[in-house]
mmCIF file of C-alpha atoms in Angstrom:
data_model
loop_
_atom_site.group_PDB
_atom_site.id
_atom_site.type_symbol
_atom_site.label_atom_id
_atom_site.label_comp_id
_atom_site.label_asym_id
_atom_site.label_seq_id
_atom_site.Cartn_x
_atom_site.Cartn_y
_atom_site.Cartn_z
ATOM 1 C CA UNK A 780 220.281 70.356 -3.733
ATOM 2 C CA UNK A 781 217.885 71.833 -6.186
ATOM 3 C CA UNK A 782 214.887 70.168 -5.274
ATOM 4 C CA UNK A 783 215.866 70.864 -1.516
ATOM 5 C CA UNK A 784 215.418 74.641 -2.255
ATOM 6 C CA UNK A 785 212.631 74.093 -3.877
ATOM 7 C CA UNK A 786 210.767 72.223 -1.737
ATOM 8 C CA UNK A 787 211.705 74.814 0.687
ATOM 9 C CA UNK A 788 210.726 77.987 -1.293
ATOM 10 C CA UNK A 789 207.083 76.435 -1.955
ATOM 11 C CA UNK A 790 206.158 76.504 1.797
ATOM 12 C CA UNK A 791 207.164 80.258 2.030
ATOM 13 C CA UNK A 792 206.916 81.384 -0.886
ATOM 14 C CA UNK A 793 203.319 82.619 -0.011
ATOM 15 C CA UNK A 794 204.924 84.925 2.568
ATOM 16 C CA UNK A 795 206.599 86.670 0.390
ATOM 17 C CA UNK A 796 204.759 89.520 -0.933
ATOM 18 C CA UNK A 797 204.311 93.156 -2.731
ATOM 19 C CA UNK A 798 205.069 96.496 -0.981
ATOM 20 C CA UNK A 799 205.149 99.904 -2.205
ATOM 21 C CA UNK A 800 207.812 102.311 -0.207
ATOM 22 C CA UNK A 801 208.388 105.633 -0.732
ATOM 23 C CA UNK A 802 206.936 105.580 -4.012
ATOM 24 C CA UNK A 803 208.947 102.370 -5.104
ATOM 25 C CA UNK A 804 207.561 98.424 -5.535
ATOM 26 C CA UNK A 805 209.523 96.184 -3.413
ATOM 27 C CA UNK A 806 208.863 92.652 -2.433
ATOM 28 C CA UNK A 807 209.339 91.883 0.693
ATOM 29 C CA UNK A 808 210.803 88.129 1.049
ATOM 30 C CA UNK A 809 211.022 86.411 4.357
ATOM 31 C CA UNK A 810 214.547 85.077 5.845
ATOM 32 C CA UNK A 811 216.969 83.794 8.528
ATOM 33 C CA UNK A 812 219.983 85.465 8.836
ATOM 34 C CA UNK A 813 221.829 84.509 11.271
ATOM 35 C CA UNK A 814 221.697 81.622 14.116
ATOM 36 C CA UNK A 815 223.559 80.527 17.087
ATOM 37 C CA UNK A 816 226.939 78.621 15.352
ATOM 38 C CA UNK A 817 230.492 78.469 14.759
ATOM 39 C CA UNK A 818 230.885 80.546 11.208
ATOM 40 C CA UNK A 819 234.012 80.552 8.793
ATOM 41 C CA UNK A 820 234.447 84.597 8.722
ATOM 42 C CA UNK A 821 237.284 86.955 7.490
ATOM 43 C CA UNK A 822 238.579 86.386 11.016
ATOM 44 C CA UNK A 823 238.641 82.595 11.092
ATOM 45 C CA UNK A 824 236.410 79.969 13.119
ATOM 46 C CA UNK A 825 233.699 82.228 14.981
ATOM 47 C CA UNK A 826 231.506 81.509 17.556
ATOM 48 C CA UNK A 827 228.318 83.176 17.700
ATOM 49 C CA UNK A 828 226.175 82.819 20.588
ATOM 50 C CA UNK A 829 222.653 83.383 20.740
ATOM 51 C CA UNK A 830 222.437 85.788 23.564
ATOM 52 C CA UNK A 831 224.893 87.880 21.650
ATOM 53 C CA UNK A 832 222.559 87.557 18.608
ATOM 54 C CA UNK A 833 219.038 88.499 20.312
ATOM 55 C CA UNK A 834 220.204 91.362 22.279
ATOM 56 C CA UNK A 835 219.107 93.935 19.731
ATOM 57 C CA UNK A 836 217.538 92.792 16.881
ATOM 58 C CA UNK A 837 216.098 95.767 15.796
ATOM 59 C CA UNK A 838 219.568 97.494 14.768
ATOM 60 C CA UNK A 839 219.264 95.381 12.103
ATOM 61 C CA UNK A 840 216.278 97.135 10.342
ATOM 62 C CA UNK A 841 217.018 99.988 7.974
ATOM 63 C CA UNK A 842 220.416 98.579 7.199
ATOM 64 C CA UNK A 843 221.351 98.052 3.838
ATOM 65 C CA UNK A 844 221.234 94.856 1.239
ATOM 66 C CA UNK A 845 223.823 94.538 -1.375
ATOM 67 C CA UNK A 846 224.644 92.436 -3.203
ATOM 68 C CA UNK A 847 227.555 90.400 -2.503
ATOM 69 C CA UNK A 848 230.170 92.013 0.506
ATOM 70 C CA UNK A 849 231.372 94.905 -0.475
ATOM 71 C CA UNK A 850 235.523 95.295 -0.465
ATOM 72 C CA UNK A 851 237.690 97.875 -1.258
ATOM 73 C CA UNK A 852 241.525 97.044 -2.423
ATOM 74 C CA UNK A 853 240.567 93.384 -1.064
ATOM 75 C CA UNK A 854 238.851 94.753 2.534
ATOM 76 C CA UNK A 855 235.577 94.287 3.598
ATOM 77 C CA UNK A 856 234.006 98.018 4.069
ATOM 78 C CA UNK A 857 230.954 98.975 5.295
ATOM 79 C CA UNK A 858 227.672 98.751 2.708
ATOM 80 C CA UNK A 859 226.555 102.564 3.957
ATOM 81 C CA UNK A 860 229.301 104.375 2.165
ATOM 82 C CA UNK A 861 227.648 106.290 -0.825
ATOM 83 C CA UNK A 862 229.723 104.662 -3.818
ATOM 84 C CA UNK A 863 228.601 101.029 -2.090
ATOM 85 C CA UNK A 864 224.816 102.497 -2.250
ATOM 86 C CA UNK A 865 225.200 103.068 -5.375
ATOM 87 C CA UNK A 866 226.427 99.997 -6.987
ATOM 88 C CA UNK A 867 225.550 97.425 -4.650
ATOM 89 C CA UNK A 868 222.408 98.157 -2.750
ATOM 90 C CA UNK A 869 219.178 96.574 -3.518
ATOM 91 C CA UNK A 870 216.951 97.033 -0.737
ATOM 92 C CA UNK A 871 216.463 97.253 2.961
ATOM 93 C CA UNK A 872 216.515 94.718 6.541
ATOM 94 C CA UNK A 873 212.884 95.454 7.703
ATOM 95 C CA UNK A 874 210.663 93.885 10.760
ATOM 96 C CA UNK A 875 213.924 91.851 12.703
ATOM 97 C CA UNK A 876 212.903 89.291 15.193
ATOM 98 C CA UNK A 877 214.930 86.552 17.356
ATOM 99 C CA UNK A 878 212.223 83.989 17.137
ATOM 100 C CA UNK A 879 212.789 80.039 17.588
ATOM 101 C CA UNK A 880 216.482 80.331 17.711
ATOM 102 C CA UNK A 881 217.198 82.496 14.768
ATOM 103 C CA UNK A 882 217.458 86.032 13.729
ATOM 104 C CA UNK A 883 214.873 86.244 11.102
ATOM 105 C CA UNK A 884 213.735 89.437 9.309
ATOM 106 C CA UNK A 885 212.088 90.371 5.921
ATOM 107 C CA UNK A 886 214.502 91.779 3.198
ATOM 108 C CA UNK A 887 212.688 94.648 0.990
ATOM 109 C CA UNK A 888 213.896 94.174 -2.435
ATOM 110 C CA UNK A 889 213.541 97.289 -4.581
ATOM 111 C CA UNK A 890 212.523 95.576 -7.812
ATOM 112 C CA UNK A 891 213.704 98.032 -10.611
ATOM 113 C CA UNK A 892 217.054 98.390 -8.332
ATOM 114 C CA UNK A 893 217.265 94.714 -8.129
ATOM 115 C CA UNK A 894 217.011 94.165 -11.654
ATOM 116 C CA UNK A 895 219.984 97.474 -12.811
ATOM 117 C CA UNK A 896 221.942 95.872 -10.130
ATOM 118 C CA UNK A 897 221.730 92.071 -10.445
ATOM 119 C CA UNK A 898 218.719 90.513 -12.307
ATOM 120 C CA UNK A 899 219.716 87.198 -11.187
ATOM 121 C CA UNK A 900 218.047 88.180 -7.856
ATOM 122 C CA UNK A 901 214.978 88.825 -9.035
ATOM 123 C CA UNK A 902 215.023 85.621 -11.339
ATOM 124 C CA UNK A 903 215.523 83.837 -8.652
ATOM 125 C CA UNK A 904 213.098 85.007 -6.247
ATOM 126 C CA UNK A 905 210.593 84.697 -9.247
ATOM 127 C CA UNK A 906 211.429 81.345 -9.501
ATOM 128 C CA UNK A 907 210.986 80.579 -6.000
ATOM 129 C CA UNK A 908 214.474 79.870 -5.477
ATOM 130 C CA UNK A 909 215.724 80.177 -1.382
ATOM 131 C CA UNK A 910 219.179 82.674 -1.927
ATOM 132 C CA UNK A 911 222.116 82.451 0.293
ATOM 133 C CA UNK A 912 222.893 85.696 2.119
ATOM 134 C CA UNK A 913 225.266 86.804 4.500
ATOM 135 C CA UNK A 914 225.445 88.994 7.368
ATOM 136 C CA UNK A 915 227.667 91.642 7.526
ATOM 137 C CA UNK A 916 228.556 92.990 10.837
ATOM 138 C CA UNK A 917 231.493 94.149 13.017
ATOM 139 C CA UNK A 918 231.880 92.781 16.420
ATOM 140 C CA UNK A 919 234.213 92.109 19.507
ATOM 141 C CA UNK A 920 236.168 88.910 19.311
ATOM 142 C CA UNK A 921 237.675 87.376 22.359
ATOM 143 C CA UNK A 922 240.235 84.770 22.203
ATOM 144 C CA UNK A 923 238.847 81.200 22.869
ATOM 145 C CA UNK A 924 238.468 78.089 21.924
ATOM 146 C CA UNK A 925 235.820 75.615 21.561
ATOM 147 C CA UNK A 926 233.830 73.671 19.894
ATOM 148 C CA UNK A 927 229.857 73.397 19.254
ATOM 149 C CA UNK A 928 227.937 70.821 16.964
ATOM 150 C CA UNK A 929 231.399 69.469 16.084
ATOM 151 C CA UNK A 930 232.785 72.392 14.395
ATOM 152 C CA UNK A 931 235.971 73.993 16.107
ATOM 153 C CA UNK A 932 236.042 77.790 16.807
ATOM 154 C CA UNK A 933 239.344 80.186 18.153
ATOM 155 C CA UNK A 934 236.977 83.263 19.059
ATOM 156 C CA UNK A 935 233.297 84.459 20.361
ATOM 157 C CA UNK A 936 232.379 87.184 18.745
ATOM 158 C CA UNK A 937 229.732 89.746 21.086
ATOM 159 C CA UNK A 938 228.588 93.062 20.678
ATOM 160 C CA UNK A 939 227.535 92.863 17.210
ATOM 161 C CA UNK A 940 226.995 96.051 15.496
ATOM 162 C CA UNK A 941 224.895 95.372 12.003
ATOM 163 C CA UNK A 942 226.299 96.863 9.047
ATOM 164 C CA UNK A 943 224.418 94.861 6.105
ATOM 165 C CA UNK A 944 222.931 91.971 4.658
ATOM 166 C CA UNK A 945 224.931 90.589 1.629
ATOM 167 C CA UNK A 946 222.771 88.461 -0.974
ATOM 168 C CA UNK A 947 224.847 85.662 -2.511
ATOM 169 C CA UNK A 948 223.237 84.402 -5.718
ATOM 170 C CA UNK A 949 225.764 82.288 -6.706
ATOM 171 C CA UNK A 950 228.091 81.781 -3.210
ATOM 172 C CA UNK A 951 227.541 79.700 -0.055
ATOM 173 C CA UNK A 952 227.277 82.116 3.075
ATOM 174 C CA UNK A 953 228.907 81.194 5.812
ATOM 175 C CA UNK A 954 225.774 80.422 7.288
ATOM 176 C CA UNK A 955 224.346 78.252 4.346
ATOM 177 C CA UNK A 956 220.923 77.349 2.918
ATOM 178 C CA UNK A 957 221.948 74.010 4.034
ATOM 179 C CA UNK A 958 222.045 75.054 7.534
ATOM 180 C CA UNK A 959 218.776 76.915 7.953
ATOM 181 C CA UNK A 960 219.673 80.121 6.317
ATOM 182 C CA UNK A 961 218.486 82.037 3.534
ATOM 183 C CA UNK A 962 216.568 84.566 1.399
ATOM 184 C CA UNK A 963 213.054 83.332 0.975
ATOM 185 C CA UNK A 964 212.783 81.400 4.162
ATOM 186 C CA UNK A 965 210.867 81.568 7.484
ATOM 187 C CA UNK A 966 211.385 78.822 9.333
ATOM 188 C CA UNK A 967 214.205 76.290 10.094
ATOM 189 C CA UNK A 968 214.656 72.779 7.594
ATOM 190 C CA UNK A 969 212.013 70.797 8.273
#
C-alpha cells in the first residue's frame, strides 16, 4: 500500500502548489472527494449517485477542512460551529468541479494552522503522501435497496448539502485512497 500512494503522489504532486490568502501561506493540494458509489456512512450502506453529486458543485467551495469529523457527546456536528473552527479547521474547499466522474476540488491548507492543529498533515503532504479524507455532508435518504459494483446499499442519499471536508491521516474514509479518493490526487488510479 505504501508504494501505491506513492507512486500516486509523484504524478500530482507537481499540482500541488503555494498560495498566499488573506495574508496567510497555504498550499493548495489537488483531490477527489467524492464519486458515484455505495459508502459505509453513520446511516448505513449509502448510495450516492452521480447526478445527485454534480448538481452543485460549487457549494462545496468555502466550506471548511478539519481534521477528522467533528462530534459532540458521540454526534457528528457541523465543522462551521466556532469551537469546531477553532480546534479542528485547517483550511478551505476551493475551485470544485464534477469532472470525469468525480467531484474533485483543491483543498487550501493553511500551513502554520496545519502544523498547531495536526503536523502529521503537513508531514505528509511534504512527503508526498496521498491522505484519506472524507466528506461531510447532510442529505435526504430514501429507503431502497440495491446494489452497484457488488456492494449492497438500503438508501440513496440526494440533495446533498456540503458541510466539510474531513482529512483522515491515519483512518480509511469511506471513500478510500484505494478507491480513487484522496488528498493529493487529481485523477482516478491509473
Amino acid at each position: 500500500m505504501d508504494s501505491f500512494k506513492t507512486i500516486l503522489a509523484n504524478a500530482d504532486v507537481a499540482l500541488m502548489r503555494n498560495e498566499m490568502l488573506e495574508g496567510k501561506e497555504y498550499k493548495a493540494v489537488p483531490m477527489v472527494m467524492l464519486k458515484e458509489g455505495v459508502l459505509s456512512g453513520s446511516a448505513g450502506p449509502t448510495y450516492y449517485p452521480p447526478e445527485q453529486i454534480a448538481k452543485a458543485p460549487a457549494g462545496w467551495n468555502h466550506k471548511p477542512v478539519v481534521v477528522y469529523h467533528p462530534t459532540v457527546n458521540g454526534q457528528g456536528v457541523t465543522a462551521t460551529d466556532r469551537d469546531i473552527i477553532e480546534k479542528m479547521k485547517i483550511g478551505i474547499i476551493m475551485n470544485t468541479k464534477w469532472e470525469d466522474e468525480s467531484l474533485k476540488a483543491e483543498a487550501w491548507i493553511d500551513v502554520q494552522k496545519a502544523n498547531k492543529v495536526d503536523p502529521r498533515v503537513m508531514e505528509m503532504l511534504n512527503n508526498q503522501e496521498i491522505i484519506e479524507v472524507s466528506t461531510g455532508l447532510f442529505s435526504d435518504t430514501t429507503d431502497s435497496v440495491g446494489e452497484y459494483n457488488a456492494k449492497r446499499y438500503t438508501q440513496v442519499a440526494s440533495n446533498y448539502v456540503p458541510d466539510h471536508l474531513a482529512v483522515l491521516p491515519d483512518k480509511k474514509g469511506a471513500l478510500s485512497v484505494e478507491d480513487g479518493a484522496g488528498l493529493l490526487r487529481n485523477e482516478d488510479d491509473e
